[in-house]
């Protein structure tokens, strides 16, 4: 989430531009206290932890949908990892190591707002530890890198514990009574239009499935959003391409679609238009 704190006012947005401030009032209050008299624009991650201290992405989405009333049941922290503006000074073109130093100087962490710890030169060990703990993975960043909004930078590398990618939901096939859907119909934006890339099975993340179904119901449309309608035999519901999901993937077919896709988790933190064809090259 991107957070803007200025003269006591706090606004929080997803990377897709949705204002989520009202859903997380305790985070907004904590950000106001952490910034003090400073005006800042921050980049960070909203995190809900299990009893074992493991991040649970679906819990953040559930809390988002439930709103402020669920704050006691599902407390959320804000892990800040970058600062983009400080007291009116743009920092995007400053190297990462300098932005980190400015972040530590500007922000006063508290019980809800934390400044992310980072290790220099320990990437292999960090990845091994993340894998052992069952975490999603790690992000490695060149300490000299600039902040490039809306771009996939080769200086920031996400290493995950599975072959995963992020795709845009354009629809789903009817799932019946036992599960919300049989499969998700997924794509990527190319030249502003959504290209079909495959159908993902429901997987085992039943809680995420039901949350996703609730979110998708807000975006139902009568029109197929894909450039070419997928050839699926089951009854399909079409959706405005406004949500990103993470899927595990297997082989790639000659026509460019992916085989053996499995739904993994919701990605409300990702702008659907950032799920572009370049991200599939690997």
mmCIF file with all atom_site columns, C-alpha atoms in Angstrom, residues 90-163:
data_model
loop_
_atom_site.group_PDB
_atom_site.id
_atom_site.type_symbol
_atom_site.label_atom_id
_atom_site.label_alt_id
_atom_site.label_comp_id
_atom_site.label_asym_id
_atom_site.label_entity_id
_atom_site.label_seq_id
_atom_site.pdbx_PDB_ins_code
_atom_site.Cartn_x
_atom_site.Cartn_y
_atom_site.Cartn_z
_atom_site.occupancy
_atom_site.B_iso_or_equiv
_atom_site.pdbx_formal_charge
_atom_site.auth_seq_id
_atom_site.auth_comp_id
_atom_site.auth_asym_id
_atom_site.auth_atom_id
_atom_site.pdbx_PDB_model_num
ATOM 1  C CA . UNK A 1 90  ? 11.014 13.833  -4.174  1.00 0.00 ? 90  UNK A CA 1
ATOM 2  C CA . UNK A 1 91  ? 13.298 10.888  -3.372  1.00 0.00 ? 91  UNK A CA 1
ATOM 3  C CA . UNK A 1 92  ? 12.480 8.568   -6.281  1.00 0.00 ? 92  UNK A CA 1
ATOM 4  C CA . UNK A 1 93  ? 15.769 9.323   -8.042  1.00 0.00 ? 93  UNK A CA 1
ATOM 5  C CA . UNK A 1 94  ? 17.868 8.806   -4.922  1.00 0.00 ? 94  UNK A CA 1
ATOM 6  C CA . UNK A 1 95  ? 19.579 5.401   -4.504  1.00 0.00 ? 95  UNK A CA 1
ATOM 7  C CA . UNK A 1 96  ? 17.874 2.824   -2.306  1.00 0.00 ? 96  UNK A CA 1
ATOM 8  C CA . UNK A 1 97  ? 20.499 2.914   0.435   1.00 0.00 ? 97  UNK A CA 1
ATOM 9  C CA . UNK A 1 98  ? 19.974 6.659   0.787   1.00 0.00 ? 98  UNK A CA 1
ATOM 10 C CA . UNK A 1 99  ? 16.181 6.295   0.825   1.00 0.00 ? 99  UNK A CA 1
ATOM 11 C CA . UNK A 1 100 ? 16.511 3.666   3.544   1.00 0.00 ? 100 UNK A CA 1
ATOM 12 C CA . UNK A 1 101 ? 18.587 6.054   5.660   1.00 0.00 ? 101 UNK A CA 1
ATOM 13 C CA . UNK A 1 102 ? 16.086 8.877   5.150   1.00 0.00 ? 102 UNK A CA 1
ATOM 14 C CA . UNK A 1 103 ? 13.242 6.517   6.038   1.00 0.00 ? 103 UNK A CA 1
ATOM 15 C CA . UNK A 1 104 ? 14.854 5.530   9.331   1.00 0.00 ? 104 UNK A CA 1
ATOM 16 C CA . UNK A 1 105 ? 15.459 9.181   10.192  1.00 0.00 ? 105 UNK A CA 1
ATOM 17 C CA . UNK A 1 106 ? 11.948 10.341  9.253   1.00 0.00 ? 106 UNK A CA 1
ATOM 18 C CA . UNK A 1 107 ? 9.755  7.636   10.765  1.00 0.00 ? 107 UNK A CA 1
ATOM 19 C CA . UNK A 1 108 ? 9.274  6.730   14.426  1.00 0.00 ? 108 UNK A CA 1
ATOM 20 C CA . UNK A 1 109 ? 8.101  3.085   14.472  1.00 0.00 ? 109 UNK A CA 1
ATOM 21 C CA . UNK A 1 110 ? 5.435  1.932   16.910  1.00 0.00 ? 110 UNK A CA 1
ATOM 22 C CA . UNK A 1 111 ? 3.423  -1.203  17.666  1.00 0.00 ? 111 UNK A CA 1
ATOM 23 C CA . UNK A 1 112 ? 1.580  -1.036  14.325  1.00 0.00 ? 112 UNK A CA 1
ATOM 24 C CA . UNK A 1 113 ? 3.975  0.724   11.936  1.00 0.00 ? 113 UNK A CA 1
ATOM 25 C CA . UNK A 1 114 ? 7.356  -0.948  11.452  1.00 0.00 ? 114 UNK A CA 1
ATOM 26 C CA . UNK A 1 115 ? 10.350 -0.120  9.271   1.00 0.00 ? 115 UNK A CA 1
ATOM 27 C CA . UNK A 1 116 ? 11.413 -3.268  7.420   1.00 0.00 ? 116 UNK A CA 1
ATOM 28 C CA . UNK A 1 117 ? 14.734 -4.708  8.440   1.00 0.00 ? 117 UNK A CA 1
ATOM 29 C CA . UNK A 1 118 ? 17.069 -5.642  5.591   1.00 0.00 ? 118 UNK A CA 1
ATOM 30 C CA . UNK A 1 119 ? 20.240 -7.695  5.285   1.00 0.00 ? 119 UNK A CA 1
ATOM 31 C CA . UNK A 1 120 ? 23.051 -6.804  2.914   1.00 0.00 ? 120 UNK A CA 1
ATOM 32 C CA . UNK A 1 121 ? 24.851 -9.637  1.150   1.00 0.00 ? 121 UNK A CA 1
ATOM 33 C CA . UNK A 1 122 ? 22.918 -12.456 2.870   1.00 0.00 ? 122 UNK A CA 1
ATOM 34 C CA . UNK A 1 123 ? 20.429 -13.271 0.134   1.00 0.00 ? 123 UNK A CA 1
ATOM 35 C CA . UNK A 1 124 ? 21.047 -17.022 -0.053  1.00 0.00 ? 124 UNK A CA 1
ATOM 36 C CA . UNK A 1 125 ? 20.784 -17.439 3.711   1.00 0.00 ? 125 UNK A CA 1
ATOM 37 C CA . UNK A 1 126 ? 17.655 -15.268 3.836   1.00 0.00 ? 126 UNK A CA 1
ATOM 38 C CA . UNK A 1 127 ? 15.999 -17.325 1.096   1.00 0.00 ? 127 UNK A CA 1
ATOM 39 C CA . UNK A 1 128 ? 16.863 -20.582 2.868   1.00 0.00 ? 128 UNK A CA 1
ATOM 40 C CA . UNK A 1 129 ? 15.395 -19.246 6.106   1.00 0.00 ? 129 UNK A CA 1
ATOM 41 C CA . UNK A 1 130 ? 12.231 -18.068 4.338   1.00 0.00 ? 130 UNK A CA 1
ATOM 42 C CA . UNK A 1 131 ? 11.793 -21.468 2.730   1.00 0.00 ? 131 UNK A CA 1
ATOM 43 C CA . UNK A 1 132 ? 12.294 -23.293 6.029   1.00 0.00 ? 132 UNK A CA 1
ATOM 44 C CA . UNK A 1 133 ? 9.689  -21.096 7.714   1.00 0.00 ? 133 UNK A CA 1
ATOM 45 C CA . UNK A 1 134 ? 7.208  -21.644 4.895   1.00 0.00 ? 134 UNK A CA 1
ATOM 46 C CA . UNK A 1 135 ? 7.239  -17.987 3.861   1.00 0.00 ? 135 UNK A CA 1
ATOM 47 C CA . UNK A 1 136 ? 6.292  -16.786 0.394   1.00 0.00 ? 136 UNK A CA 1
ATOM 48 C CA . UNK A 1 137 ? 9.844  -15.837 -0.603  1.00 0.00 ? 137 UNK A CA 1
ATOM 49 C CA . UNK A 1 138 ? 12.148 -12.829 -0.542  1.00 0.00 ? 138 UNK A CA 1
ATOM 50 C CA . UNK A 1 139 ? 12.778 -9.670  -2.566  1.00 0.00 ? 139 UNK A CA 1
ATOM 51 C CA . UNK A 1 140 ? 16.374 -8.759  -3.397  1.00 0.00 ? 140 UNK A CA 1
ATOM 52 C CA . UNK A 1 141 ? 17.100 -5.151  -4.352  1.00 0.00 ? 141 UNK A CA 1
ATOM 53 C CA . UNK A 1 142 ? 20.192 -3.444  -5.726  1.00 0.00 ? 142 UNK A CA 1
ATOM 54 C CA . UNK A 1 143 ? 21.127 -0.906  -3.053  1.00 0.00 ? 143 UNK A CA 1
ATOM 55 C CA . UNK A 1 144 ? 21.895 1.649   -5.782  1.00 0.00 ? 144 UNK A CA 1
ATOM 56 C CA . UNK A 1 145 ? 18.496 1.221   -7.477  1.00 0.00 ? 145 UNK A CA 1
ATOM 57 C CA . UNK A 1 146 ? 16.058 4.084   -8.007  1.00 0.00 ? 146 UNK A CA 1
ATOM 58 C CA . UNK A 1 147 ? 12.330 3.880   -7.306  1.00 0.00 ? 147 UNK A CA 1
ATOM 59 C CA . UNK A 1 148 ? 10.543 3.346   -10.634 1.00 0.00 ? 148 UNK A CA 1
ATOM 60 C CA . UNK A 1 149 ? 6.762  3.574   -10.124 1.00 0.00 ? 149 UNK A CA 1
ATOM 61 C CA . UNK A 1 150 ? 4.641  1.401   -12.390 1.00 0.00 ? 150 UNK A CA 1
ATOM 62 C CA . UNK A 1 151 ? 7.624  -0.466  -13.830 1.00 0.00 ? 151 UNK A CA 1
ATOM 63 C CA . UNK A 1 152 ? 9.154  -3.889  -13.355 1.00 0.00 ? 152 UNK A CA 1
ATOM 64 C CA . UNK A 1 153 ? 12.737 -3.177  -12.482 1.00 0.00 ? 153 UNK A CA 1
ATOM 65 C CA . UNK A 1 154 ? 15.536 -5.635  -13.209 1.00 0.00 ? 154 UNK A CA 1
ATOM 66 C CA . UNK A 1 155 ? 17.178 -4.227  -10.081 1.00 0.00 ? 155 UNK A CA 1
ATOM 67 C CA . UNK A 1 156 ? 14.446 -5.682  -7.850  1.00 0.00 ? 156 UNK A CA 1
ATOM 68 C CA . UNK A 1 157 ? 14.164 -9.461  -7.972  1.00 0.00 ? 157 UNK A CA 1
ATOM 69 C CA . UNK A 1 158 ? 11.382 -11.446 -6.321  1.00 0.00 ? 158 UNK A CA 1
ATOM 70 C CA . UNK A 1 159 ? 12.415 -15.019 -5.505  1.00 0.00 ? 159 UNK A CA 1
ATOM 71 C CA . UNK A 1 160 ? 9.518  -17.248 -4.505  1.00 0.00 ? 160 UNK A CA 1
ATOM 72 C CA . UNK A 1 161 ? 9.300  -20.756 -3.130  1.00 0.00 ? 161 UNK A CA 1
ATOM 73 C CA . UNK A 1 162 ? 7.173  -21.952 -6.066  1.00 0.00 ? 162 UNK A CA 1
ATOM 74 C CA . UNK A 1 163 ? 6.799  -21.215 -9.780  1.00 0.00 ? 163 UNK A CA 1
#
